[in-house]
Amino acid sequence: MAGALNITTARPDEELGGKFSYAYTPEFEQSDIQGMITGSLSDTVRARLFLQSKTMDKGWLKNEYYGTNDPTSEEIFGRATVEWDASSNTLITLMYEKSDFTFDSFPHAIINAGPLAGIGSFNSHTAASIGNSTDAMDFGSSQMMDGESTEFMISSETTLAAGTINVIAAHSAYDFERFLDADYSPLDGIRFDDTCLLYTSDAADDSLRV
């Protein structure tokens, strides 16, 4: 009923190994490619590299305004992890993550069009008519989002007779551009832009576990 969700990424292995997978969903023209390789670089250094690419070219909702099947997306993600046995009781870990994502449309639908029905908005779970026509308002979709994120972390774990000392430093950044037809109709009404928003954070943590 209560508690915390703790997600830990996979650590490098000493033995050389790897995985590759490919999945495809014809209904949505959706593909998911994943690859991983891990192993020792020396007697004291191990590494792991993971890459993933996801695309969806045909969504489940028809936007009659643009003649598109929403949503469509393209995502690329990578993570590199290196572990170094600095001494017999100290482990240094470096992790770097990078992702890029593009969502060209979203599955917005109007369940109850109400007075908007008269201008061509649909009462539907599977179809919509959302868009703009003027140059100042139109961006070619009901919503678009394009961005990237970066994560870097270095940690030191030292095991002593009295307990374990962990020292962690991290940096994260999230940058995106977003455009939205905020009136959810075929009218040139309200367009919402949320562009060039950059969020960065740096964190350091020293802890002693006994």
CSV table of C-alpha atoms in Angstrom, one decimal:
chain,number,residue,atom,x,y,z
A,1,MET,CA,0.0,0.0,0.0
A,2,ALA,CA,3.0,2.3,0.6
A,3,GLY,CA,6.6,2.4,-0.1
A,4,ALA,CA,9.2,3.4,-2.7
A,5,LEU,CA,10.0,2.2,-6.2
A,6,ASN,CA,13.7,1.5,-6.6
A,7,ILE,CA,14.9,1.0,-10.2
A,8,THR,CA,18.6,0.0,-10.6
A,9,THR,CA,20.2,-0.2,-14.1
A,10,ALA,CA,22.2,-3.3,-15.0
A,11,ARG,CA,25.9,-3.2,-14.1
A,12,PRO,CA,28.8,-4.3,-16.4
A,13,ASP,CA,29.8,-8.0,-16.4
A,14,GLU,CA,33.4,-9.3,-16.3
A,15,GLU,CA,32.6,-11.9,-19.1
A,16,LEU,CA,32.1,-10.7,-22.6
A,17,GLY,CA,28.5,-10.8,-23.6
A,18,GLY,CA,25.7,-9.0,-25.5
A,19,LYS,CA,22.1,-9.0,-26.6
A,20,PHE,CA,20.1,-7.9,-29.6
A,21,SER,CA,16.4,-7.7,-30.1
A,22,TYR,CA,14.0,-6.4,-32.8
A,23,ALA,CA,10.3,-6.1,-32.6
A,24,TYR,CA,7.8,-4.9,-35.2
A,25,THR,CA,4.1,-4.2,-34.9
A,26,PRO,CA,2.6,-3.9,-38.5
A,27,GLU,CA,-0.7,-2.3,-37.3
A,28,PHE,CA,1.1,0.8,-36.1
A,29,GLU,CA,4.3,0.4,-38.3
A,30,GLN,CA,6.1,0.4,-35.0
A,31,SER,CA,9.7,-0.9,-34.5
A,32,ASP,CA,11.8,-1.4,-31.4
A,33,ILE,CA,15.5,-2.2,-31.7
A,34,GLN,CA,17.7,-2.9,-28.7
A,35,GLY,CA,21.4,-3.8,-28.4
A,36,MET,CA,23.8,-4.4,-25.5
A,37,ILE,CA,27.4,-5.3,-25.1
A,38,THR,CA,29.4,-5.8,-21.9
A,39,GLY,CA,32.7,-7.1,-20.7
A,40,SER,CA,36.1,-6.4,-19.1
A,41,LEU,CA,38.4,-3.8,-20.6
A,42,SER,CA,41.2,-4.8,-18.2
A,43,ASP,CA,41.7,-6.7,-14.9
A,44,THR,CA,40.1,-3.8,-13.0
A,45,VAL,CA,37.8,-2.1,-15.5
A,46,ARG,CA,34.4,-3.3,-16.9
A,47,ALA,CA,32.0,-1.6,-19.2
A,48,ARG,CA,28.5,-1.9,-20.5
A,49,LEU,CA,26.9,-0.2,-23.5
A,50,PHE,CA,23.1,-0.2,-24.2
A,51,LEU,CA,21.4,1.4,-27.3
A,52,GLN,CA,17.7,1.5,-28.2
A,53,SER,CA,15.8,3.0,-31.1
A,54,LYS,CA,12.0,3.2,-31.2
A,55,THR,CA,9.8,4.5,-34.1
A,56,MET,CA,6.0,4.5,-34.7
A,57,ASP,CA,4.9,5.7,-38.1
A,58,LYS,CA,1.2,5.1,-37.9
A,59,GLY,CA,-1.0,5.7,-34.8
A,60,TRP,CA,-4.5,4.5,-33.9
A,61,LEU,CA,-6.4,7.8,-34.2
A,62,LYS,CA,-7.2,9.5,-37.6
A,63,ASN,CA,-6.8,13.3,-37.7
A,64,GLU,CA,-9.0,14.2,-40.7
A,65,TYR,CA,-7.7,17.7,-40.8
A,66,TYR,CA,-4.2,16.7,-41.9
A,67,GLY,CA,-5.0,13.2,-43.0
A,68,THR,CA,-2.6,11.6,-40.5
A,69,ASN,CA,-2.7,8.7,-38.2
A,70,ASP,CA,-1.7,9.9,-34.8
A,71,PRO,CA,0.6,9.5,-32.8
A,72,THR,CA,3.9,9.2,-34.6
A,73,SER,CA,7.2,9.2,-32.8
A,74,GLU,CA,11.0,8.6,-33.1
A,75,GLU,CA,13.1,7.9,-30.0
A,76,ILE,CA,16.8,7.1,-29.6
A,77,PHE,CA,18.4,6.3,-26.2
A,78,GLY,CA,21.9,5.2,-25.1
A,79,ARG,CA,23.7,4.5,-21.9
A,80,ALA,CA,27.3,3.8,-21.2
A,81,THR,CA,28.5,2.5,-17.8
A,82,VAL,CA,32.1,2.0,-16.7
A,83,GLU,CA,33.2,0.4,-13.4
A,84,TRP,CA,36.8,0.7,-12.1
A,85,ASP,CA,38.2,-1.2,-9.1
A,86,ALA,CA,40.3,1.7,-7.8
A,87,SER,CA,41.5,-0.4,-4.9
A,88,SER,CA,40.6,-3.6,-3.1
A,89,ASN,CA,37.7,-1.9,-1.3
A,90,THR,CA,36.8,1.1,-3.5
A,91,LEU,CA,34.7,1.0,-6.7
A,92,ILE,CA,34.4,4.0,-9.0
A,93,THR,CA,31.4,4.0,-11.4
A,94,LEU,CA,30.8,6.4,-14.3
A,95,MET,CA,27.5,6.5,-16.1
A,96,TYR,CA,26.4,8.6,-19.1
A,97,GLU,CA,23.0,8.6,-20.7
A,98,LYS,CA,21.7,10.5,-23.8
A,99,SER,CA,18.3,10.5,-25.4
A,100,ASP,CA,16.7,12.3,-28.4
A,101,PHE,CA,13.0,12.2,-29.1
A,102,THR,CA,10.5,13.5,-31.6
A,103,PHE,CA,6.8,13.2,-31.4
A,104,ASP,CA,5.2,14.5,-34.6
A,105,SER,CA,1.6,14.2,-33.4
A,106,PHE,CA,-0.4,13.1,-30.4
A,107,PRO,CA,-3.7,11.1,-30.3
A,108,HIS,CA,-6.0,14.0,-29.2
A,109,ALA,CA,-9.7,13.2,-29.6
A,110,ILE,CA,-12.9,15.1,-28.6
A,111,ILE,CA,-15.2,12.7,-26.7
A,112,ASN,CA,-18.0,15.3,-26.4
A,113,ALA,CA,-17.7,18.0,-29.1
A,114,GLY,CA,-20.7,19.9,-27.8
A,115,PRO,CA,-20.9,23.3,-29.6
A,116,LEU,CA,-17.7,22.5,-31.5
A,117,ALA,CA,-19.6,19.8,-33.4
A,118,GLY,CA,-21.0,22.6,-35.7
A,119,ILE,CA,-17.5,23.5,-36.9
A,120,GLY,CA,-16.5,19.9,-37.7
A,121,SER,CA,-15.2,18.5,-34.4
A,122,PHE,CA,-16.1,14.9,-33.9
A,123,ASN,CA,-17.5,12.9,-30.9
A,124,SER,CA,-15.1,10.0,-31.3
A,125,HIS,CA,-12.4,7.9,-29.7
A,126,THR,CA,-10.8,7.1,-33.1
A,127,ALA,CA,-11.1,10.3,-35.2
A,128,ALA,CA,-10.5,14.0,-34.8
A,129,SER,CA,-10.3,17.2,-36.8
A,130,ILE,CA,-7.6,19.3,-35.1
A,131,GLY,CA,-5.4,21.8,-36.9
A,132,ASN,CA,-4.7,25.3,-38.1
A,133,SER,CA,-4.5,26.8,-41.6
A,134,THR,CA,-2.9,30.2,-41.3
A,135,ASP,CA,0.9,30.6,-41.5
A,136,ALA,CA,1.1,32.2,-38.1
A,137,MET,CA,-0.8,29.3,-36.4
A,138,ASP,CA,-0.1,26.2,-38.5
A,139,PHE,CA,2.7,23.8,-37.6
A,140,GLY,CA,1.4,20.8,-39.5
A,141,SER,CA,0.1,18.7,-36.6
A,142,SER,CA,-2.2,18.7,-33.6
A,143,GLN,CA,0.9,18.7,-31.4
A,144,MET,CA,4.6,18.4,-31.9
A,145,MET,CA,7.4,17.9,-29.4
A,146,ASP,CA,11.2,17.6,-30.0
A,147,GLY,CA,13.9,17.4,-27.4
A,148,GLU,CA,16.8,15.7,-25.8
A,149,SER,CA,18.0,14.7,-22.3
A,150,THR,CA,21.5,14.2,-20.9
A,151,GLU,CA,22.5,12.4,-17.6
A,152,PHE,CA,26.0,12.0,-16.1
A,153,MET,CA,26.9,10.4,-12.8
A,154,ILE,CA,30.1,9.5,-11.0
A,155,SER,CA,30.1,7.6,-7.8
A,156,SER,CA,32.6,6.1,-5.3
A,157,GLU,CA,31.8,3.2,-3.0
A,158,THR,CA,34.3,2.4,-0.3
A,159,THR,CA,33.8,-0.6,2.0
A,160,LEU,CA,35.3,-0.3,5.5
A,161,ALA,CA,35.0,-2.4,8.6
A,162,ALA,CA,32.5,0.1,10.1
A,163,GLY,CA,30.3,0.3,7.0
A,164,THR,CA,30.2,1.7,3.5
A,165,ILE,CA,30.9,5.2,2.3
A,166,ASN,CA,29.1,6.4,-0.9
A,167,VAL,CA,30.0,9.6,-2.7
A,168,ILE,CA,27.8,10.5,-5.7
A,169,ALA,CA,27.9,13.5,-8.0
A,170,ALA,CA,25.5,13.9,-10.9
A,171,HIS,CA,24.3,16.3,-13.6
A,172,SER,CA,21.1,16.2,-15.7
A,173,ALA,CA,19.7,18.4,-18.5
A,174,TYR,CA,16.4,18.3,-20.3
A,175,ASP,CA,15.7,20.5,-23.3
A,176,PHE,CA,12.7,20.5,-25.6
A,177,GLU,CA,10.4,22.4,-27.9
A,178,ARG,CA,6.7,21.9,-28.0
A,179,PHE,CA,3.8,23.2,-30.1
A,180,LEU,CA,0.1,22.5,-29.4
A,181,ASP,CA,-3.2,23.4,-31.1
A,182,ALA,CA,-4.7,24.3,-27.7
A,183,ASP,CA,-8.3,24.8,-28.9
A,184,TYR,CA,-8.5,21.2,-30.1
A,185,SER,CA,-10.6,22.1,-33.1
A,186,PRO,CA,-10.3,22.9,-36.8
A,187,LEU,CA,-10.5,26.6,-36.0
A,188,ASP,CA,-7.4,29.0,-36.0
A,189,GLY,CA,-8.1,29.7,-32.4
A,190,ILE,CA,-5.4,29.1,-29.7
A,191,ARG,CA,-1.8,27.9,-30.3
A,192,PHE,CA,0.4,27.1,-27.4
A,193,ASP,CA,4.2,27.2,-27.8
A,194,ASP,CA,6.6,26.0,-25.1
A,195,THR,CA,10.0,26.3,-26.7
A,196,CYS,CA,13.7,26.3,-25.8
A,197,LEU,CA,13.0,25.4,-22.2
A,198,LEU,CA,16.2,24.1,-20.6
A,199,TYR,CA,16.3,22.4,-17.2
A,200,THR,CA,19.6,21.4,-15.6
A,201,SER,CA,20.3,20.1,-12.2
A,202,ASP,CA,23.5,19.1,-10.3
A,203,ALA,CA,23.5,17.0,-7.3
A,204,ALA,CA,26.1,15.6,-4.8
A,205,ASP,CA,25.5,13.2,-2.0
A,206,ASP,CA,27.8,11.8,0.7
A,207,SER,CA,26.4,9.0,2.8
A,208,LEU,CA,27.7,6.6,5.3
A,209,ARG,CA,26.0,3.2,5.6
A,210,VAL,CA,26.8,1.1,8.7
